[in-house]
Amino acid sequence: MKITAADTIVTSPGRNFVTLRITTEDGITGLGDGTLNGRELAVASYLSDHVAPLLIGRDAARIEDTWQYLYRGAYWRRGPVTMAAVAAVDTALWDIKAKAAGMPLYQLLGGASRTGALAYGHASGRDVPEILDSVRAHLAQGYRAIRIQSGIPGLDSVYGVAASGAGGGDRYDYEPARRSGDGPPRPVEEVWDTRAYLRHVPRVFEAVRAEFGPELPLLHDGHHRMTPIQAARLGKDLEPYDLFWLEDATPAEDPTALRLVRQHTTTPLAIGEVFNSPHDYGVLLSERLIDYVRSAVTHVGGVTAMRKLLDLAALYGIKSGIHGPTDISPVGMAAALHLDLAVHNFGIQEYMRHSAGTLEVFRTSYRFGEGLLHPSDQPGLGVELDETAAARFPYAPAYLPVNRLTDGTVHDW
Ligand code: GCO
Ligand code: MG
């Protein structure tokens, strides 16, 4: 089953996506997601200039060998651009293999371990009444686990909070990568105050628990902004509200920072969305410093790398919480859902729904009902790309915001 074409498709139905489509001599096509928010064209060039020429003529069935060939063969390993490109190839080859077998991918990964994957949605608001409305709207949409992000008094815009306040729970409201008015594209800048955040967040969770009771799983994302001692304090302050997890409490480059957090709090911890290799988890798994692995299939090196990572995590009793914001394309999302269904140590799946424009370009078959996602039983990943629709949405540069402290110092966003 020789590869005859490997095409990189960049499309922007409201936000940018990079997709690799691999075609075999017998006409089977497979899709892989290589989207890297704010740096999309670097992956597109890596794929079309450096990877596609190597794929032509290779045997599409040799997935592990191709993964190793691209990873070790480049000599320069890891890094978000390389690993998104490797992931795109790997995912497309799994799509092809499953289509050739006439099976949904999860069957090749060992078959279903559950009936569906518990999904969490993103509720947010500028203040508590808006957040409560947003939670109600998410419950009405069928979510059975909810992330809560709140505006902070004194700060104009805060990570995770929809600009309109998401009072109506409109799931399309929050898209952090933005273009900035006229002139050359530049990231917008936000202002951040960690002390104000630490004072406010426990009050928000107190209000949400008072309104919705103890049962509903609640999550929160710290987006890498706290020092270890600040994160330890937040974890302790949130213990009465029984979080499902506190995500990205401290900056991702320093995994040992979580030792201190862990010593002080029983709030479960999750990290990993900006990691780009299973190797990044080393001490986090072996010392059991986290409870959930947060990588995206797209950024950790594809289905092959994610499967190895989750199997290793399982040995330490650590579960999955695969990254699923809107900057993971429906192709990356489908790959996550097949893994979610198959692995034993599934924890939860993030699910921010894609816009109507995105779903016009990517024809998905996965389903959401009663709080659970299912990848569908279509052969392969179960997602097809409509190239005519994709061509209607050309690439548009957009960046994630840059964050500054109140004195102007650049801080983690
Ligand atoms: C999450 C993430 C995202 C990121 C985004 C950046 O938990 O879903 O933190 O919202 O900010 O993926 O591209
Ligand atoms: Mg996050």
Tab-separated table of C-alpha atoms and ligand atoms in Angstrom:
chain	number	residue	atom	x	y	z
A	1	MET	CA	0.000	0.000	0.000
A	2	LYS	CA	2.330	2.727	-1.279
A	3	ILE	CA	1.796	6.402	-0.510
A	4	THR	CA	1.218	8.384	-3.718
A	5	ALA	CA	0.416	11.848	-2.317
A	6	ALA	CA	0.754	13.857	0.892
A	7	ASP	CA	-1.036	17.206	0.715
A	8	THR	CA	-0.994	19.908	3.359
A	9	ILE	CA	-4.248	21.861	3.570
A	10	VAL	CA	-4.385	25.143	5.494
A	11	THR	CA	-7.876	26.503	6.024
A	12	SER	CA	-9.406	29.124	8.285
A	13	PRO	CA	-13.143	28.641	8.860
A	14	GLY	CA	-13.137	31.155	11.748
A	15	ARG	CA	-9.761	29.906	12.990
A	16	ASN	CA	-6.710	28.338	11.318
A	17	PHE	CA	-6.233	24.598	10.879
A	18	VAL	CA	-3.394	22.590	9.293
A	19	THR	CA	-4.409	19.190	7.936
A	20	LEU	CA	-2.326	16.537	6.194
A	21	ARG	CA	-4.067	14.254	3.725
A	22	ILE	CA	-2.181	11.118	2.703
A	23	THR	CA	-3.351	9.141	-0.346
A	24	THR	CA	-2.345	5.561	-1.163
A	25	GLU	CA	-2.024	3.861	-4.557
A	26	ASP	CA	-5.349	2.072	-4.028
A	27	GLY	CA	-7.111	5.375	-3.423
A	28	ILE	CA	-7.506	5.294	0.369
A	29	THR	CA	-7.035	8.673	2.034
A	30	GLY	CA	-6.170	9.433	5.637
A	31	LEU	CA	-6.259	12.727	7.552
A	32	GLY	CA	-3.987	14.051	10.302
A	33	ASP	CA	-4.191	17.272	12.335
A	34	GLY	CA	-1.025	19.413	12.565
A	35	THR	CA	-2.547	22.643	13.902
A	36	LEU	CA	-0.260	24.706	16.165
A	37	ASN	CA	-2.193	27.753	17.325
A	38	GLY	CA	-0.494	30.995	16.226
A	39	ARG	CA	2.384	29.175	14.448
A	40	GLU	CA	0.418	27.252	11.824
A	41	LEU	CA	2.532	27.989	8.753
A	42	ALA	CA	5.691	26.631	10.388
A	43	VAL	CA	4.059	23.188	10.600
A	44	ALA	CA	2.611	23.531	7.088
A	45	SER	CA	6.100	24.239	5.710
A	46	TYR	CA	7.684	21.441	7.770
A	47	LEU	CA	5.125	19.062	6.277
A	48	SER	CA	5.127	20.196	2.665
A	49	ASP	CA	8.835	21.108	2.338
A	50	HIS	CA	10.489	18.463	4.513
A	51	VAL	CA	8.118	15.546	5.168
A	52	ALA	CA	5.812	15.050	2.163
A	53	PRO	CA	8.719	14.299	-0.244
A	54	LEU	CA	9.923	11.559	2.144
A	55	LEU	CA	6.508	9.924	2.296
A	56	ILE	CA	5.971	9.352	-1.414
A	57	GLY	CA	6.585	5.691	-2.240
A	58	ARG	CA	6.693	4.568	1.422
A	59	ASP	CA	4.458	1.748	2.657
A	60	ALA	CA	1.467	3.372	4.397
A	61	ALA	CA	1.042	0.260	6.569
A	62	ARG	CA	4.360	0.803	8.399
A	63	ILE	CA	3.163	3.290	11.024
A	64	GLU	CA	5.688	2.666	13.802
A	65	ASP	CA	8.569	2.604	11.327
A	66	THR	CA	7.442	5.893	9.756
A	67	TRP	CA	7.099	7.502	13.195
A	68	GLN	CA	10.650	6.490	14.121
A	69	TYR	CA	11.952	7.473	10.680
A	70	LEU	CA	10.567	11.017	10.999
A	71	TYR	CA	11.448	11.402	14.704
A	72	ARG	CA	14.939	9.888	14.863
A	73	GLY	CA	15.654	10.453	11.205
A	74	ALA	CA	15.390	14.244	11.506
A	75	TYR	CA	18.175	14.166	14.118
A	76	TRP	CA	16.554	17.318	15.619
A	77	ARG	CA	13.970	15.818	17.942
A	78	ARG	CA	10.872	17.035	19.685
A	79	GLY	CA	9.712	20.649	19.675
A	80	PRO	CA	6.126	21.705	18.963
A	81	VAL	CA	6.535	22.170	15.192
A	82	THR	CA	8.273	18.832	14.576
A	83	MET	CA	5.932	16.880	16.813
A	84	ALA	CA	2.763	18.405	15.318
A	85	ALA	CA	4.061	17.392	11.894
A	86	VAL	CA	4.932	13.852	13.063
A	87	ALA	CA	1.469	13.658	14.669
A	88	ALA	CA	-0.226	14.672	11.422
A	89	VAL	CA	1.540	11.878	9.491
A	90	ASP	CA	0.962	9.306	12.222
A	91	THR	CA	-2.741	10.088	12.604
A	92	ALA	CA	-3.300	9.998	8.831
A	93	LEU	CA	-1.621	6.581	8.637
A	94	TRP	CA	-3.828	5.208	11.446
A	95	ASP	CA	-6.866	6.575	9.587
A	96	ILE	CA	-5.722	4.711	6.456
A	97	LYS	CA	-4.989	1.475	8.315
A	98	ALA	CA	-8.395	1.477	9.977
A	99	LYS	CA	-10.164	2.294	6.723
A	100	ALA	CA	-8.277	-0.516	4.977
A	101	ALA	CA	-9.371	-2.877	7.770
A	102	GLY	CA	-12.968	-1.615	7.469
A	103	MET	CA	-13.009	-0.780	11.191
A	104	PRO	CA	-13.293	2.293	13.371
A	105	LEU	CA	-9.819	3.114	14.731
A	106	TYR	CA	-10.759	2.201	18.311
A	107	GLN	CA	-11.132	-1.430	17.229
A	108	LEU	CA	-7.488	-1.510	16.117
A	109	LEU	CA	-6.509	0.000	19.480
A	110	GLY	CA	-8.028	-2.935	21.343
A	111	GLY	CA	-11.767	-2.249	21.132
A	112	ALA	CA	-14.096	-0.259	23.364
A	113	SER	CA	-13.489	-0.210	27.112
A	114	ARG	CA	-16.598	1.902	27.726
A	115	THR	CA	-19.806	3.074	26.047
A	116	GLY	CA	-18.619	6.683	25.658
A	117	ALA	CA	-16.124	9.260	26.878
A	118	LEU	CA	-17.186	11.675	29.646
A	119	ALA	CA	-16.717	15.167	28.188
A	120	TYR	CA	-16.311	18.498	29.944
A	121	GLY	CA	-17.410	21.853	28.542
A	122	HIS	CA	-16.225	25.396	29.269
A	123	ALA	CA	-18.490	27.599	31.352
A	124	SER	CA	-17.273	31.131	31.966
A	125	GLY	CA	-18.461	34.581	32.917
A	126	ARG	CA	-17.249	38.009	33.897
A	127	ASP	CA	-18.944	37.628	37.287
A	128	VAL	CA	-20.737	34.989	39.345
A	129	PRO	CA	-24.261	35.504	37.905
A	130	GLU	CA	-22.891	35.141	34.354
A	131	ILE	CA	-20.993	31.996	35.358
A	132	LEU	CA	-24.107	30.427	36.918
A	133	ASP	CA	-26.039	31.176	33.702
A	134	SER	CA	-23.266	29.675	31.630
A	135	VAL	CA	-23.237	26.491	33.767
A	136	ARG	CA	-27.021	26.196	33.355
A	137	ALA	CA	-26.682	26.584	29.582
A	138	HIS	CA	-24.012	23.875	29.483
A	139	LEU	CA	-26.157	21.510	31.564
A	140	ALA	CA	-29.011	22.149	29.134
A	141	GLN	CA	-26.679	21.217	26.239
A	142	GLY	CA	-26.081	17.865	27.936
A	143	TYR	CA	-22.703	18.397	29.621
A	144	ARG	CA	-22.164	16.382	32.792
A	145	ALA	CA	-18.789	17.906	33.755
A	146	ILE	CA	-17.902	21.592	33.526
A	147	ARG	CA	-14.798	23.758	33.618
A	148	ILE	CA	-15.260	27.108	35.357
A	149	GLN	CA	-13.232	30.207	34.384
A	150	SER	CA	-14.035	33.589	35.854
A	151	GLY	CA	-13.380	37.262	35.261
A	152	ILE	CA	-11.281	38.844	38.020
A	153	PRO	CA	-12.310	42.174	39.597
A	154	GLY	CA	-9.966	44.892	38.317
A	155	LEU	CA	-8.807	42.963	35.213
A	156	ASP	CA	-10.247	43.760	31.781
A	157	SER	CA	-9.978	40.382	30.097
A	158	VAL	CA	-8.969	37.049	31.563
A	159	TYR	CA	-7.955	33.735	29.966
A	160	GLY	CA	-10.886	31.402	29.412
A	161	VAL	CA	-13.641	34.009	29.761
A	162	ALA	CA	-15.691	34.659	26.644
A	163	ALA	CA	-15.641	38.333	25.618
A	164	SER	CA	-19.424	38.564	25.758
A	165	GLY	CA	-19.397	36.951	29.187
A	166	ALA	CA	-20.955	33.769	27.764
A	167	GLY	CA	-24.110	34.642	29.686
A	168	GLY	CA	-26.103	32.558	27.274
A	169	GLY	CA	-23.522	29.804	27.355
A	170	ASP	CA	-22.757	30.371	23.691
A	171	ARG	CA	-20.074	27.816	23.039
A	172	TYR	CA	-18.654	29.673	20.050
A	173	ASP	CA	-17.835	32.781	22.033
A	174	TYR	CA	-14.355	32.012	23.306
A	175	GLU	CA	-11.557	31.842	20.759
A	176	PRO	CA	-8.313	33.144	22.254
A	177	ALA	CA	-6.279	33.496	19.032
A	178	ARG	CA	-7.136	36.917	17.660
A	179	ARG	CA	-6.189	39.315	14.932
A	180	SER	CA	-5.436	42.859	16.031
A	181	GLY	CA	-7.164	45.516	13.952
A	182	ASP	CA	-5.192	47.292	11.208
A	183	GLY	CA	-1.522	46.962	10.323
A	184	PRO	CA	0.662	43.887	10.627
A	185	PRO	CA	-0.840	41.196	12.849
A	186	ARG	CA	0.340	41.329	16.459
A	187	PRO	CA	-0.886	39.576	19.601
A	188	VAL	CA	-3.236	41.559	21.812
A	189	GLU	CA	-1.828	42.218	25.285
A	190	GLU	CA	-3.652	41.441	28.518
A	191	VAL	CA	-2.895	42.501	32.091
A	192	TRP	CA	-2.661	39.985	34.924
A	193	ASP	CA	-2.629	40.105	38.727
A	194	THR	CA	-2.093	36.742	40.447
A	195	ARG	CA	-2.965	37.987	43.953
A	196	ALA	CA	-6.345	39.277	42.783
A	197	TYR	CA	-6.927	35.925	41.052
A	198	LEU	CA	-6.041	33.905	44.164
A	199	ARG	CA	-8.446	35.962	46.287
A	200	HIS	CA	-11.320	35.653	43.836
A	201	VAL	CA	-11.371	32.092	42.469
A	202	PRO	CA	-12.336	30.253	45.712
A	203	ARG	CA	-15.356	32.573	46.079
A	204	VAL	CA	-16.469	31.620	42.566
A	205	PHE	CA	-16.322	27.882	43.315
A	206	GLU	CA	-18.141	28.438	46.600
A	207	ALA	CA	-20.993	30.082	44.666
A	208	VAL	CA	-21.081	27.374	41.981
A	209	ARG	CA	-21.182	24.543	44.545
A	210	ALA	CA	-23.888	26.368	46.529
A	211	GLU	CA	-26.028	26.605	43.388
A	212	PHE	CA	-25.416	23.192	41.778
A	213	GLY	CA	-24.620	20.910	44.717
A	214	PRO	CA	-21.784	18.456	45.362
A	215	GLU	CA	-22.281	15.999	42.502
A	216	LEU	CA	-21.308	17.924	39.333
A	217	PRO	CA	-17.617	17.427	38.374
A	218	LEU	CA	-15.991	20.906	38.238
A	219	LEU	CA	-12.629	21.723	36.671
A	220	HIS	CA	-10.381	24.789	36.586
A	221	ASP	CA	-7.398	25.870	34.457
A	222	GLY	CA	-4.600	27.970	36.016
A	223	HIS	CA	-2.890	28.353	32.592
A	224	HIS	CA	0.678	28.140	33.962
A	225	ARG	CA	0.470	31.455	35.827
A	226	MET	CA	1.260	30.600	39.443
A	227	THR	CA	4.469	29.991	41.338
A	228	PRO	CA	4.559	26.655	43.200
A	229	ILE	CA	3.646	28.229	46.539
A	230	GLN	CA	0.777	30.212	44.974
A	231	ALA	CA	-0.527	27.045	43.307
A	232	ALA	CA	-0.249	25.164	46.601
A	233	ARG	CA	-2.377	27.857	48.255
A	234	LEU	CA	-5.010	27.764	45.520
A	235	GLY	CA	-5.152	23.967	45.652
A	236	LYS	CA	-5.741	24.107	49.418
A	237	ASP	CA	-8.313	26.893	49.150
A	238	LEU	CA	-10.250	24.885	46.546
A	239	GLU	CA	-10.308	21.624	48.537
A	240	PRO	CA	-13.767	22.303	50.074
A	241	TYR	CA	-15.225	22.485	46.533
A	242	ASP	CA	-13.899	19.051	45.473
A	243	LEU	CA	-12.483	19.849	42.026
A	244	PHE	CA	-12.113	17.133	39.396
A	245	TRP	CA	-8.762	18.795	38.630
A	246	LEU	CA	-6.698	21.958	38.813
A	247	GLU	CA	-4.950	22.244	35.440
A	248	ASP	CA	-1.583	23.798	34.561
A	249	ALA	CA	-1.032	25.209	38.033
A	250	THR	CA	2.635	26.099	37.395
A	251	PRO	CA	4.779	26.748	34.272
A	252	ALA	CA	5.154	23.617	32.153
A	253	GLU	CA	8.937	23.746	31.710
A	254	ASP	CA	9.529	22.873	35.361
A	255	PRO	CA	7.781	19.611	36.220
A	256	THR	CA	9.478	19.389	39.634
A	257	ALA	CA	7.573	22.545	40.672
A	258	LEU	CA	4.611	20.249	41.190
A	259	ARG	CA	6.413	18.453	44.039
A	260	LEU	CA	5.769	21.397	46.314
A	261	VAL	CA	2.152	21.773	45.134
A	262	ARG	CA	1.535	18.071	45.676
A	263	GLN	CA	2.902	18.151	49.234
A	264	HIS	CA	0.354	20.798	50.207
A	265	THR	CA	-2.910	19.867	48.566
A	266	THR	CA	-5.222	16.973	47.753
A	267	THR	CA	-6.802	18.861	44.839
A	268	PRO	CA	-6.109	16.603	41.806
A	269	LEU	CA	-3.591	18.015	39.322
A	270	ALA	CA	-3.428	17.877	35.508
A	271	ILE	CA	-0.757	19.197	33.139
A	272	GLY	CA	0.660	18.690	29.656
A	273	GLU	CA	-1.128	20.642	26.900
A	274	VAL	CA	2.092	22.429	25.875
A	275	PHE	CA	4.307	19.353	26.220
A	276	ASN	CA	5.439	17.881	22.931
A	277	SER	CA	6.766	14.449	23.843
A	278	PRO	CA	5.917	11.613	26.226
A	279	HIS	CA	9.428	12.214	27.625
A	280	ASP	CA	8.217	15.507	29.130
A	281	TYR	CA	6.184	13.506	31.655
A	282	GLY	CA	9.105	11.519	33.168
A	283	VAL	CA	9.147	12.601	36.805
A	284	LEU	CA	5.466	13.587	36.789
A	285	LEU	CA	4.529	9.945	36.275
A	286	SER	CA	7.265	8.172	38.219
A	287	GLU	CA	6.728	10.377	41.299
A	288	ARG	CA	2.954	10.471	40.798
A	289	LEU	CA	2.934	14.282	40.837
A	290	ILE	CA	-0.167	14.487	38.618
A	291	ASP	CA	-3.489	12.697	38.299
A	292	TYR	CA	-4.258	13.417	34.618
A	293	VAL	CA	-2.217	13.628	31.423
A	294	ARG	CA	-3.312	16.672	29.401
A	295	SER	CA	-1.545	16.369	26.041
A	296	ALA	CA	-3.317	16.606	22.708
A	297	VAL	CA	-2.834	13.829	20.177
A	298	THR	CA	-1.837	16.622	17.775
A	299	HIS	CA	0.972	17.979	19.959
A	300	VAL	CA	2.451	14.899	21.596
A	301	GLY	CA	3.297	13.070	18.350
A	302	GLY	CA	0.096	11.388	17.198
A	303	VAL	CA	-1.874	8.279	18.082
A	304	THR	CA	1.312	6.192	18.377
A	305	ALA	CA	2.935	8.526	20.933
A	306	MET	CA	-0.279	9.127	22.873
A	307	ARG	CA	-0.959	5.413	23.182
A	308	LYS	CA	2.521	4.827	24.616
A	309	LEU	CA	2.152	7.773	26.986
A	310	LEU	CA	-1.239	6.612	28.279
A	311	ASP	CA	-0.033	3.030	28.699
A	312	LEU	CA	2.922	4.285	30.737
A	313	ALA	CA	0.644	6.540	32.807
A	314	ALA	CA	-1.648	3.560	33.462
A	315	LEU	CA	1.190	1.757	35.222
A	316	TYR	CA	1.205	4.591	37.779
A	317	GLY	CA	-2.583	4.789	38.110
A	318	ILE	CA	-2.654	8.114	36.233
A	319	LYS	CA	-5.532	8.809	33.855
A	320	SER	CA	-6.123	10.602	30.570
A	321	GLY	CA	-7.591	14.073	30.121
A	322	ILE	CA	-6.860	14.700	26.450
A	323	HIS	CA	-6.675	18.339	25.345
A	324	GLY	CA	-9.632	19.296	23.164
A	325	PRO	CA	-9.984	23.068	22.660
A	326	THR	CA	-11.149	24.476	19.308
A	327	ASP	CA	-7.543	24.750	18.104
A	328	ILE	CA	-7.458	20.949	17.911
A	329	SER	CA	-9.208	20.280	14.589
A	330	PRO	CA	-12.083	17.790	14.320
A	331	VAL	CA	-9.474	15.339	12.968
A	332	GLY	CA	-7.379	15.656	16.143
A	333	MET	CA	-10.541	15.442	18.220
A	334	ALA	CA	-11.663	12.224	16.513
A	335	ALA	CA	-8.230	10.664	17.109
A	336	ALA	CA	-8.596	11.530	20.809
A	337	LEU	CA	-12.057	9.956	20.978
A	338	HIS	CA	-10.869	6.626	19.564
A	339	LEU	CA	-8.130	6.513	22.216
A	340	ASP	CA	-10.607	7.600	24.925
A	341	LEU	CA	-12.869	4.711	24.061
A	342	ALA	CA	-10.080	2.121	23.920
A	343	VAL	CA	-7.671	2.781	26.791
A	344	HIS	CA	-8.413	1.446	30.272
A	345	ASN	CA	-7.139	4.551	32.097
A	346	PHE	CA	-9.511	7.070	30.506
A	347	GLY	CA	-10.304	10.016	32.797
A	348	ILE	CA	-12.179	12.745	30.918
A	349	GLN	CA	-12.172	14.439	27.488
A	350	GLU	CA	-12.214	18.209	26.947
A	351	TYR	CA	-14.883	19.157	24.422
A	352	MET	CA	-15.246	22.727	23.160
A	353	ARG	CA	-17.522	22.440	20.189
A	354	HIS	CA	-16.288	23.678	16.829
A	355	SER	CA	-18.024	26.457	14.915
A	356	ALA	CA	-20.553	25.768	12.158
A	357	GLY	CA	-17.938	26.903	9.578
A	358	THR	CA	-15.391	24.404	10.892
A	359	LEU	CA	-17.941	21.597	10.747
A	360	GLU	CA	-18.710	22.534	7.142
A	361	VAL	CA	-15.064	21.946	6.211
A	362	PHE	CA	-14.597	18.884	8.433
A	363	ARG	CA	-17.459	16.397	8.107
A	364	THR	CA	-17.497	14.642	11.459
A	365	SER	CA	-19.366	11.548	12.594
A	366	TYR	CA	-18.610	11.645	16.329
A	367	ARG	CA	-21.643	12.118	18.580
A	368	PHE	CA	-22.335	13.792	21.906
A	369	GLY	CA	-25.208	12.693	24.129
A	370	GLU	CA	-25.956	12.425	27.855
A	371	GLY	CA	-22.585	13.953	28.634
A	372	LEU	CA	-20.638	11.335	26.652
A	373	LEU	CA	-18.761	11.498	23.352
A	374	HIS	CA	-18.536	8.550	20.953
A	375	PRO	CA	-16.260	8.498	17.869
A	376	SER	CA	-18.841	6.571	15.745
A	377	ASP	CA	-18.370	3.234	13.988
A	378	GLN	CA	-17.330	4.574	10.606
A	379	PRO	CA	-14.133	2.966	9.310
A	380	GLY	CA	-11.041	5.016	10.151
A	381	LEU	CA	-11.253	8.199	12.209
A	382	GLY	CA	-14.723	9.019	10.900
A	383	VAL	CA	-13.871	12.543	9.651
A	384	GLU	CA	-13.666	13.706	6.035
A	385	LEU	CA	-12.432	17.047	4.697
A	386	ASP	CA	-14.449	18.994	2.131
A	387	GLU	CA	-11.726	20.598	0.045
A	388	THR	CA	-14.055	22.974	-1.781
A	389	ALA	CA	-15.356	24.300	1.528
A	390	ALA	CA	-11.775	24.507	2.891
A	391	ALA	CA	-10.710	26.638	-0.093
A	392	ARG	CA	-13.386	29.204	0.738
A	393	PHE	CA	-11.576	30.013	4.010
A	394	PRO	CA	-7.978	31.129	3.317
A	395	TYR	CA	-5.349	31.379	6.065
A	396	ALA	CA	-5.597	34.511	8.220
A	397	PRO	CA	-2.754	35.284	10.667
A	398	ALA	CA	-3.874	35.261	14.300
A	399	TYR	CA	-2.003	35.099	17.592
A	400	LEU	CA	-2.690	34.057	21.148
A	401	PRO	CA	-2.543	37.011	23.570
A	402	VAL	CA	0.598	38.091	25.399
A	403	ASN	CA	0.220	38.622	29.147
A	404	ARG	CA	1.824	41.340	31.306
A	405	LEU	CA	1.770	41.935	35.048
A	406	THR	CA	0.353	45.253	36.230
A	407	ASP	CA	3.895	46.758	36.193
A	408	GLY	CA	4.404	45.745	32.566
A	409	THR	CA	6.516	42.604	33.081
A	410	VAL	CA	5.803	39.870	30.543
A	411	HIS	CA	4.120	36.915	32.287
A	412	ASP	CA	2.864	33.476	31.183
A	413	TRP	CA	-0.421	33.776	29.301
B	1	GCO	C1	-7.416	24.358	27.416
B	1	GCO	C2	-6.335	25.263	26.948
B	1	GCO	C3	-6.660	26.098	25.752
B	1	GCO	C4	-5.411	26.842	25.305
B	1	GCO	C5	-5.344	26.873	23.824
B	1	GCO	C6	-4.123	27.595	23.298
B	1	GCO	O1	-7.306	23.914	28.551
B	1	GCO	O2	-8.302	24.083	26.637
B	1	GCO	O3	-5.723	25.914	28.010
B	1	GCO	O4	-7.756	26.936	25.977
B	1	GCO	O5	-5.382	28.127	25.810
B	1	GCO	O6	-5.347	25.558	23.375
B	1	GCO	O7	-3.992	27.387	21.939
B	2	MG	MG	-5.578	24.375	29.511
